[in-house]
Amino acid sequence: MAVVFIRHLPQYIGDRVTIEGWLHLKRSSGKIQFLQIRDGSGFVQGVMVKGEVDPEVFEAVEHLTQESSIRVVGEVKKDDRAPSGVELTLTQVVLIHPAHDYPITHKEHGVDFLLDHRHLWIRAPKQRAIIKIRAEIIKAIRAFLDSHDFTQVDPPILTPSSCEGTTNLFHTKYFDQDAYLTQSGQLYMEAAAMALGRVYSFGPTFRAEKSKTRRHLIEFWMIEPEMAFATHEDNLAVQEQLLEHVVAHVLAHCQVELATLKRDPARLVPVQAPFPRITYDEAIRLLQKDGHDIKWGDDFGAPHETVLADKFDRPVFVEKYPTAIKAFYMKPDPERPEVALCADLLAPEGYGEIIGGSARIDDPDLLMKRFEEHLLSKEDYAWYLDLREYGSVPHAGFGLGLERTVAWICGLEHVRETIPFPRLLYRLYP
Amino acid sequence: MAVVFIRHLPQYIGDRVTIEGWLHLKRSSGKIQFLQIRDGSGFVQGVMVKGEVDPEVFEAVEHLTQESSIRVVGEVKKDDRAPSGVELTLTQVVLIHPAHDYPITHKEHGVDFLLDHRHLWIRAPKQRAIIKIRAEIIKAIRAFLDSHDFTQVDPPILTPSSCEGTTNLFHTKYFDQDAYLTQSGQLYMEAAAMALGRVYSFGPTFRAEKSKTRRHLIEFWMIEPEMAFATHEDNLAVQEQLLEHVVAHVLAHCQVELATLKRDPARLVPVQAPFPRITYDEAIRLLQKDGHDIKWGDDFGAPHETVLADKFDRPVFVEKYPTAIKAFYMKPDPERPEVALCADLLAPEGYGEIIGGSARIDDPDLLMKRFEEHLLSKEDYAWYLDLREYGSVPHAGFGLGLERTVAWICGLEHVRETIPFPRLLYRLYP
């Protein structure tokens, strides 16, 4: 009898199947035992009735402990009340390996305890659901980009220097040289866009920031698309279509996981393009009207972003920030050079900026001027300056923060649960 | 008139279209100018005949330099001799930005010069083809795993310690702690397999080895699938099906790129499952028969791997190496504990090991014994030992080296061209 994955059980209704997995939860009414079995692909309830199975098997099941590994045989029955759509009538339960005193019980545990046991915590239904949705989000992002003429390009993780100072960078010795862990692959992706037109990266990035907020990780994953011959408008259109596609994919493929997380899908249904757009100027006025002490030229803090995002039922673009508070490579608006052709995309419900993007400076003279203003090394970045020497073109791109996107779509309180093994301030274990 | 990507031109035969891109190459017969235009999505030849266009346009094109960025308008004509299947009859050519003295001419350049100019070198047809095939290989790997019940899980890059010594690791300060860049996500993937059943990672790994061979990179990407409830046999079956799928995908989708690389597809056609299997014992006997000075218990060097692989037209599994020369976590063959339930997959044509995999020790006592034999820290790896405490199950997995796979499929001499920005001994720029 072939071993079947729990998620495929609805295809086996009426059949006797074998499942290999772990005992997640057990309750008993004396005569009937209910086993919640998990195999990684899903959860299913197995039912064992006294008198209908070998008494020794029934007796052994009574002593089965949480997270013991088991092999069970049972008949698949349709059950519309079950999240999996089926139930198993168990006839055999074989213990593979017992688990004694599994540390994560079905009681409440503190976050530090859970993070110390992250290698086990990921077995919990909620954590498994998050990892599953994260994987589906990744799949949807890649499917969208692959089908829109983008080519994946992997920028380097070890880089020789940083454009914006080394204070927030992780340093390592690279043989006789100094190297830093990448904060963003963007500059490399600009080189790649000149070679392949439309490109995207998908990889880890690092910020050695001593900040402890619910929105920050030390190690996090970014998707950074970059497009040759693209404008600010093209850039926003790709972003909103991409996110519309991602949310629709999750709604279509992750109903069970969203239910596990008690995430109301209705909050995600409005996420359709076009997204609302407000300018930085308008945002400042809105905040001032709401009584915030902020003036033109200031950057937004997390509370400001939340106030702005709360005015909309889907992500909102805040565009054209002052050039002075944005990165050196952003292209100024030709009609109003004090603002940049850039936008941050703020997620609803207080999840903050999930995308930052801009048109990039394509004029070699202006880029050189910016290098001088920002005291950047023309030698370290000679290769980047080369991109404007040899067939410079208008281009634009953006960076999507994976973990914040997962946090928002899953409706999580803290970004630490969005990644299998979070790296937080002072936390490097397991 | 909409801008069209070159790769979509076959859909526009007979139409007038705009292309935005760069001048790759130009030749002239005086009356006719032939422009090789690239836009990242592909290459196309544009033809401009004197007398049929504005004389000023014709004159301007005569002065157009390599890698200048241009916007051209032309009529799409079917041309079966062209790799793109079409040709453009040009009516307009507008210069966007001139490139003067582009460093990479159509002459030969030394490898150091090309690596110094990697940010430009990737624009060359051969380099673009490699990056494109790399992206298609990634796509095929993920499509196979996604459709075979695997879930992507991203293991951490920054890790607190290493199981096998720190000499080949990159070190960084993680606030007040020491951290190392991952060499493999496997141990974390084992934890993930206990939570999600079948998982795979796709990410960068690092080896600070002072080796300079055509098979090694300092920073390289690995795909590491891990399966709960899987045997050594299951493991090999997934590997050969995966590679069969990847090669078939490349043959189906990358004909133009393989032709650019002058890679004969006939070398890839035989790559179908099942793959031949020889044991380590047989491999030693074969090598001895061929006159190699090697005895049972020795590990193979690159020349040995090439000799073995050359006996087959597709990748070959060498299985059941001596336990003593393999990693501590490999499960011994129960029938013959001096060998492990492991296999290396050797690519044809001297490309060496592209996959290493094994069943993992699931017996807690044996794993503890191995920790003692290898003087590993039970404290640092308490979390890993936990996986055998709480519902241990038979499991297996493998690691596929992306760059070696790309080198083999593309038929490249050196692995350095398989990644957009290679990190080599002493090379960290650009």
PDB file of C-alpha atoms in Angstrom, chain B residues 132-332:
ATOM      1  CA  LYS B 132      19.752  33.068 -19.420  1.00  0.00           C
ATOM      2  CA  ILE B 133      20.377  29.310 -19.236  1.00  0.00           C
ATOM      3  CA  ARG B 134      21.225  29.663 -15.537  1.00  0.00           C
ATOM      4  CA  ALA B 135      17.842  31.348 -14.998  1.00  0.00           C
ATOM      5  CA  GLU B 136      16.050  28.599 -16.963  1.00  0.00           C
ATOM      6  CA  ILE B 137      17.840  25.919 -14.917  1.00  0.00           C
ATOM      7  CA  ILE B 138      16.698  27.626 -11.705  1.00  0.00           C
ATOM      8  CA  LYS B 139      13.164  27.827 -13.068  1.00  0.00           C
ATOM      9  CA  ALA B 140      13.186  24.129 -14.026  1.00  0.00           C
ATOM     10  CA  ILE B 141      14.562  23.014 -10.650  1.00  0.00           C
ATOM     11  CA  ARG B 142      11.897  24.966  -8.801  1.00  0.00           C
ATOM     12  CA  ALA B 143       9.091  23.820 -11.097  1.00  0.00           C
ATOM     13  CA  PHE B 144      10.086  20.181 -10.558  1.00  0.00           C
ATOM     14  CA  LEU B 145      10.341  20.473  -6.784  1.00  0.00           C
ATOM     15  CA  ASP B 146       7.206  22.613  -6.443  1.00  0.00           C
ATOM     16  CA  SER B 147       5.220  20.011  -8.387  1.00  0.00           C
ATOM     17  CA  HIS B 148       6.644  17.127  -6.320  1.00  0.00           C
ATOM     18  CA  ASP B 149       5.312  18.267  -2.932  1.00  0.00           C
ATOM     19  CA  PHE B 150       8.412  20.189  -1.861  1.00  0.00           C
ATOM     20  CA  THR B 151       8.076  23.507  -0.041  1.00  0.00           C
ATOM     21  CA  GLN B 152      10.762  26.172  -0.278  1.00  0.00           C
ATOM     22  CA  VAL B 153      12.291  26.972   3.095  1.00  0.00           C
ATOM     23  CA  ASP B 154      15.061  29.548   3.442  1.00  0.00           C
ATOM     24  CA  PRO B 155      17.695  28.485   5.971  1.00  0.00           C
ATOM     25  CA  PRO B 156      19.754  31.206   7.654  1.00  0.00           C
ATOM     26  CA  ILE B 157      22.930  32.570   6.071  1.00  0.00           C
ATOM     27  CA  LEU B 158      24.407  33.825   9.342  1.00  0.00           C
ATOM     28  CA  THR B 159      25.003  30.856  11.639  1.00  0.00           C
ATOM     29  CA  PRO B 160      26.409  30.684  15.154  1.00  0.00           C
ATOM     30  CA  SER B 161      28.909  27.873  14.611  1.00  0.00           C
ATOM     31  CA  SER B 162      30.036  25.237  12.240  1.00  0.00           C
ATOM     32  CA  CYS B 163      29.893  21.513  12.610  1.00  0.00           C
ATOM     33  CA  GLU B 164      33.112  20.912  10.767  1.00  0.00           C
ATOM     34  CA  GLY B 165      35.606  23.470  12.003  1.00  0.00           C
ATOM     35  CA  THR B 166      35.832  27.151  11.138  1.00  0.00           C
ATOM     36  CA  THR B 167      38.958  27.215   8.941  1.00  0.00           C
ATOM     37  CA  ASN B 168      37.051  27.489   5.668  1.00  0.00           C
ATOM     38  CA  LEU B 169      34.383  29.815   7.005  1.00  0.00           C
ATOM     39  CA  PHE B 170      33.904  33.542   6.649  1.00  0.00           C
ATOM     40  CA  HIS B 171      33.625  35.105  10.085  1.00  0.00           C
ATOM     41  CA  THR B 172      31.767  38.221  11.114  1.00  0.00           C
ATOM     42  CA  LYS B 173      30.877  39.882  14.393  1.00  0.00           C
ATOM     43  CA  TYR B 174      27.153  39.575  15.036  1.00  0.00           C
ATOM     44  CA  PHE B 175      26.812  42.318  17.661  1.00  0.00           C
ATOM     45  CA  ASP B 176      28.492  40.705  20.700  1.00  0.00           C
ATOM     46  CA  GLN B 177      28.610  37.207  19.156  1.00  0.00           C
ATOM     47  CA  ASP B 178      30.641  35.434  16.488  1.00  0.00           C
ATOM     48  CA  ALA B 179      28.847  34.403  13.331  1.00  0.00           C
ATOM     49  CA  TYR B 180      29.843  32.514  10.223  1.00  0.00           C
ATOM     50  CA  LEU B 181      28.486  32.497   6.695  1.00  0.00           C
ATOM     51  CA  THR B 182      26.723  29.244   5.917  1.00  0.00           C
ATOM     52  CA  GLN B 183      28.479  26.471   4.006  1.00  0.00           C
ATOM     53  CA  SER B 184      25.266  24.478   3.731  1.00  0.00           C
ATOM     54  CA  GLY B 185      21.753  24.830   5.008  1.00  0.00           C
ATOM     55  CA  GLN B 186      21.327  21.083   5.401  1.00  0.00           C
ATOM     56  CA  LEU B 187      21.057  20.796   9.168  1.00  0.00           C
ATOM     57  CA  TYR B 188      18.370  23.496   9.190  1.00  0.00           C
ATOM     58  CA  MET B 189      16.628  21.774   6.305  1.00  0.00           C
ATOM     59  CA  GLU B 190      16.470  18.599   8.383  1.00  0.00           C
ATOM     60  CA  ALA B 191      14.570  20.564  11.042  1.00  0.00           C
ATOM     61  CA  ALA B 192      12.317  21.956   8.318  1.00  0.00           C
ATOM     62  CA  ALA B 193      11.657  18.479   6.864  1.00  0.00           C
ATOM     63  CA  MET B 194      10.326  17.407  10.285  1.00  0.00           C
ATOM     64  CA  ALA B 195       7.882  20.329  10.076  1.00  0.00           C
ATOM     65  CA  LEU B 196       6.927  20.306   6.379  1.00  0.00           C
ATOM     66  CA  GLY B 197       7.807  16.843   5.103  1.00  0.00           C
ATOM     67  CA  ARG B 198       9.537  17.714   1.846  1.00  0.00           C
ATOM     68  CA  VAL B 199      11.474  20.954   1.676  1.00  0.00           C
ATOM     69  CA  TYR B 200      14.174  22.614  -0.374  1.00  0.00           C
ATOM     70  CA  SER B 201      16.420  25.582   0.028  1.00  0.00           C
ATOM     71  CA  PHE B 202      17.714  27.809  -2.702  1.00  0.00           C
ATOM     72  CA  GLY B 203      20.402  30.195  -1.591  1.00  0.00           C
ATOM     73  CA  PRO B 204      24.020  31.289  -1.479  1.00  0.00           C
ATOM     74  CA  THR B 205      26.708  29.351   0.380  1.00  0.00           C
ATOM     75  CA  PHE B 206      30.302  30.269   1.074  1.00  0.00           C
ATOM     76  CA  ARG B 207      33.678  28.539   1.314  1.00  0.00           C
ATOM     77  CA  ALA B 208      36.745  30.523   2.280  1.00  0.00           C
ATOM     78  CA  GLU B 209      39.039  28.038   0.560  1.00  0.00           C
ATOM     79  CA  LYS B 210      42.344  29.134  -0.869  1.00  0.00           C
ATOM     80  CA  SER B 211      41.827  26.986  -3.927  1.00  0.00           C
ATOM     81  CA  LYS B 212      42.009  28.137  -7.502  1.00  0.00           C
ATOM     82  CA  THR B 213      40.512  25.496  -9.764  1.00  0.00           C
ATOM     83  CA  ARG B 214      38.083  25.635 -12.629  1.00  0.00           C
ATOM     84  CA  ARG B 215      35.453  23.949 -10.453  1.00  0.00           C
ATOM     85  CA  HIS B 216      35.473  26.245  -7.382  1.00  0.00           C
ATOM     86  CA  LEU B 217      33.844  29.517  -6.453  1.00  0.00           C
ATOM     87  CA  ILE B 218      34.076  31.241  -3.064  1.00  0.00           C
ATOM     88  CA  GLU B 219      30.400  32.218  -3.198  1.00  0.00           C
ATOM     89  CA  PHE B 220      28.060  29.799  -4.901  1.00  0.00           C
ATOM     90  CA  TRP B 221      24.406  28.801  -4.888  1.00  0.00           C
ATOM     91  CA  MET B 222      23.013  25.524  -3.693  1.00  0.00           C
ATOM     92  CA  ILE B 223      19.658  23.798  -3.874  1.00  0.00           C
ATOM     93  CA  GLU B 224      19.234  21.525  -0.868  1.00  0.00           C
ATOM     94  CA  PRO B 225      16.150  19.298  -0.844  1.00  0.00           C
ATOM     95  CA  GLU B 226      15.418  17.271   2.288  1.00  0.00           C
ATOM     96  CA  MET B 227      12.716  14.607   2.675  1.00  0.00           C
ATOM     97  CA  ALA B 228      11.185  13.132   5.805  1.00  0.00           C
ATOM     98  CA  PHE B 229      10.372   9.414   5.549  1.00  0.00           C
ATOM     99  CA  ALA B 230      12.703   8.933   2.584  1.00  0.00           C
ATOM    100  CA  THR B 231      15.295   6.257   1.940  1.00  0.00           C
ATOM    101  CA  HIS B 232      18.600   6.311   0.075  1.00  0.00           C
ATOM    102  CA  GLU B 233      16.748   4.821  -2.927  1.00  0.00           C
ATOM    103  CA  ASP B 234      14.033   7.512  -2.803  1.00  0.00           C
ATOM    104  CA  ASN B 235      16.794  10.102  -2.680  1.00  0.00           C
ATOM    105  CA  LEU B 236      18.524   8.869  -5.855  1.00  0.00           C
ATOM    106  CA  ALA B 237      15.197   8.603  -7.691  1.00  0.00           C
ATOM    107  CA  VAL B 238      14.353  12.253  -6.972  1.00  0.00           C
ATOM    108  CA  GLN B 239      17.831  13.359  -8.062  1.00  0.00           C
ATOM    109  CA  GLU B 240      17.781  11.618 -11.428  1.00  0.00           C
ATOM    110  CA  GLN B 241      14.218  12.711 -12.186  1.00  0.00           C
ATOM    111  CA  LEU B 242      15.105  16.271 -11.244  1.00  0.00           C
ATOM    112  CA  LEU B 243      18.134  16.401 -13.541  1.00  0.00           C
ATOM    113  CA  GLU B 244      16.288  14.706 -16.377  1.00  0.00           C
ATOM    114  CA  HIS B 245      13.625  17.416 -16.071  1.00  0.00           C
ATOM    115  CA  VAL B 246      16.173  20.244 -15.958  1.00  0.00           C
ATOM    116  CA  VAL B 247      18.051  19.064 -19.043  1.00  0.00           C
ATOM    117  CA  ALA B 248      14.817  18.492 -21.004  1.00  0.00           C
ATOM    118  CA  HIS B 249      13.682  22.014 -20.048  1.00  0.00           C
ATOM    119  CA  VAL B 250      16.936  23.569 -21.267  1.00  0.00           C
ATOM    120  CA  LEU B 251      16.816  21.584 -24.520  1.00  0.00           C
ATOM    121  CA  ALA B 252      13.241  22.751 -25.075  1.00  0.00           C
ATOM    122  CA  HIS B 253      13.666  26.425 -24.132  1.00  0.00           C
ATOM    123  CA  CYS B 254      17.275  27.416 -24.760  1.00  0.00           C
ATOM    124  CA  GLN B 255      18.094  26.323 -28.301  1.00  0.00           C
ATOM    125  CA  VAL B 256      19.246  29.817 -29.302  1.00  0.00           C
ATOM    126  CA  GLU B 257      21.422  30.156 -26.200  1.00  0.00           C
ATOM    127  CA  LEU B 258      22.973  26.691 -26.616  1.00  0.00           C
ATOM    128  CA  ALA B 259      23.763  27.585 -30.238  1.00  0.00           C
ATOM    129  CA  THR B 260      25.358  30.865 -29.087  1.00  0.00           C
ATOM    130  CA  LEU B 261      27.576  28.817 -26.779  1.00  0.00           C
ATOM    131  CA  LYS B 262      28.266  26.283 -29.559  1.00  0.00           C
ATOM    132  CA  ARG B 263      27.063  23.630 -27.131  1.00  0.00           C
ATOM    133  CA  ASP B 264      26.046  20.499 -28.995  1.00  0.00           C
ATOM    134  CA  PRO B 265      22.574  19.491 -27.707  1.00  0.00           C
ATOM    135  CA  ALA B 266      23.376  15.894 -28.657  1.00  0.00           C
ATOM    136  CA  ARG B 267      25.638  15.754 -25.597  1.00  0.00           C
ATOM    137  CA  LEU B 268      22.608  16.457 -23.385  1.00  0.00           C
ATOM    138  CA  VAL B 269      19.989  14.292 -25.088  1.00  0.00           C
ATOM    139  CA  PRO B 270      21.057  11.039 -23.335  1.00  0.00           C
ATOM    140  CA  VAL B 271      20.499  12.602 -19.887  1.00  0.00           C
ATOM    141  CA  GLN B 272      17.488  10.510 -18.976  1.00  0.00           C
ATOM    142  CA  ALA B 273      16.632   8.551 -15.863  1.00  0.00           C
ATOM    143  CA  PRO B 274      17.582   6.039 -14.644  1.00  0.00           C
ATOM    144  CA  PHE B 275      21.203   7.076 -14.299  1.00  0.00           C
ATOM    145  CA  PRO B 276      23.897   4.416 -14.039  1.00  0.00           C
ATOM    146  CA  ARG B 277      25.023   3.530 -10.516  1.00  0.00           C
ATOM    147  CA  ILE B 278      28.318   2.129  -9.373  1.00  0.00           C
ATOM    148  CA  THR B 279      29.415   1.534  -5.826  1.00  0.00           C
ATOM    149  CA  TYR B 280      32.492   3.125  -4.353  1.00  0.00           C
ATOM    150  CA  ASP B 281      33.995  -0.395  -4.273  1.00  0.00           C
ATOM    151  CA  GLU B 282      33.450  -0.802  -8.011  1.00  0.00           C
ATOM    152  CA  ALA B 283      34.801   2.683  -8.649  1.00  0.00           C
ATOM    153  CA  ILE B 284      38.009   1.850  -6.795  1.00  0.00           C
ATOM    154  CA  ARG B 285      38.408  -1.361  -8.813  1.00  0.00           C
ATOM    155  CA  LEU B 286      37.790   0.514 -12.089  1.00  0.00           C
ATOM    156  CA  LEU B 287      40.390   3.121 -11.193  1.00  0.00           C
ATOM    157  CA  GLN B 288      42.916   0.498 -10.121  1.00  0.00           C
ATOM    158  CA  LYS B 289      42.354  -1.373 -13.385  1.00  0.00           C
ATOM    159  CA  ASP B 290      43.055   1.891 -15.227  1.00  0.00           C
ATOM    160  CA  GLY B 291      46.379   2.105 -13.394  1.00  0.00           C
ATOM    161  CA  HIS B 292      45.517   4.719 -10.749  1.00  0.00           C
ATOM    162  CA  ASP B 293      47.367   4.542  -7.454  1.00  0.00           C
ATOM    163  CA  ILE B 294      44.294   4.476  -5.201  1.00  0.00           C
ATOM    164  CA  LYS B 295      43.115   2.073  -2.512  1.00  0.00           C
ATOM    165  CA  TRP B 296      39.876   1.417  -0.621  1.00  0.00           C
ATOM    166  CA  GLY B 297      39.354   4.199   1.917  1.00  0.00           C
ATOM    167  CA  ASP B 298      40.862   6.967  -0.216  1.00  0.00           C
ATOM    168  CA  ASP B 299      38.730   9.859  -1.412  1.00  0.00           C
ATOM    169  CA  PHE B 300      38.538  10.717  -5.098  1.00  0.00           C
ATOM    170  CA  GLY B 301      40.285  13.682  -6.645  1.00  0.00           C
ATOM    171  CA  ALA B 302      38.993  15.586  -9.670  1.00  0.00           C
ATOM    172  CA  PRO B 303      41.010  13.374 -12.110  1.00  0.00           C
ATOM    173  CA  HIS B 304      39.489  10.221 -10.633  1.00  0.00           C
ATOM    174  CA  GLU B 305      35.978  11.649 -10.974  1.00  0.00           C
ATOM    175  CA  THR B 306      36.655  12.495 -14.617  1.00  0.00           C
ATOM    176  CA  VAL B 307      37.903   8.964 -15.379  1.00  0.00           C
ATOM    177  CA  LEU B 308      34.783   7.461 -13.815  1.00  0.00           C
ATOM    178  CA  ALA B 309      32.360   9.892 -15.458  1.00  0.00           C
ATOM    179  CA  ASP B 310      33.957   9.384 -18.875  1.00  0.00           C
ATOM    180  CA  LYS B 311      32.709   5.814 -18.900  1.00  0.00           C
ATOM    181  CA  PHE B 312      29.094   7.027 -19.193  1.00  0.00           C
ATOM    182  CA  ASP B 313      27.012   9.270 -21.477  1.00  0.00           C
ATOM    183  CA  ARG B 314      24.940  10.689 -18.621  1.00  0.00           C
ATOM    184  CA  PRO B 315      25.556  11.510 -14.950  1.00  0.00           C
ATOM    185  CA  VAL B 316      26.620   8.531 -12.853  1.00  0.00           C
ATOM    186  CA  PHE B 317      25.929   7.875  -9.178  1.00  0.00           C
ATOM    187  CA  VAL B 318      28.860   6.648  -7.114  1.00  0.00           C
ATOM    188  CA  GLU B 319      27.259   5.269  -3.974  1.00  0.00           C
ATOM    189  CA  LYS B 320      28.183   3.878  -0.589  1.00  0.00           C
ATOM    190  CA  TYR B 321      31.456   5.601   0.190  1.00  0.00           C
ATOM    191  CA  PRO B 322      33.365   4.569   3.305  1.00  0.00           C
ATOM    192  CA  THR B 323      31.661   6.086   6.336  1.00  0.00           C
ATOM    193  CA  ALA B 324      35.057   7.276   7.567  1.00  0.00           C
ATOM    194  CA  ILE B 325      35.613   9.717   4.687  1.00  0.00           C
ATOM    195  CA  LYS B 326      32.092  11.157   4.648  1.00  0.00           C
ATOM    196  CA  ALA B 327      30.200  13.628   6.809  1.00  0.00           C
ATOM    197  CA  PHE B 328      29.261  12.676  10.372  1.00  0.00           C
ATOM    198  CA  TYR B 329      25.512  12.793   9.733  1.00  0.00           C
ATOM    199  CA  MET B 330      25.421  10.130   7.011  1.00  0.00           C
ATOM    200  CA  LYS B 331      23.543   6.947   7.827  1.00  0.00           C
ATOM    201  CA  PRO B 332      25.618   3.767   7.722  1.00  0.00           C
TER     202      PRO B 332
END
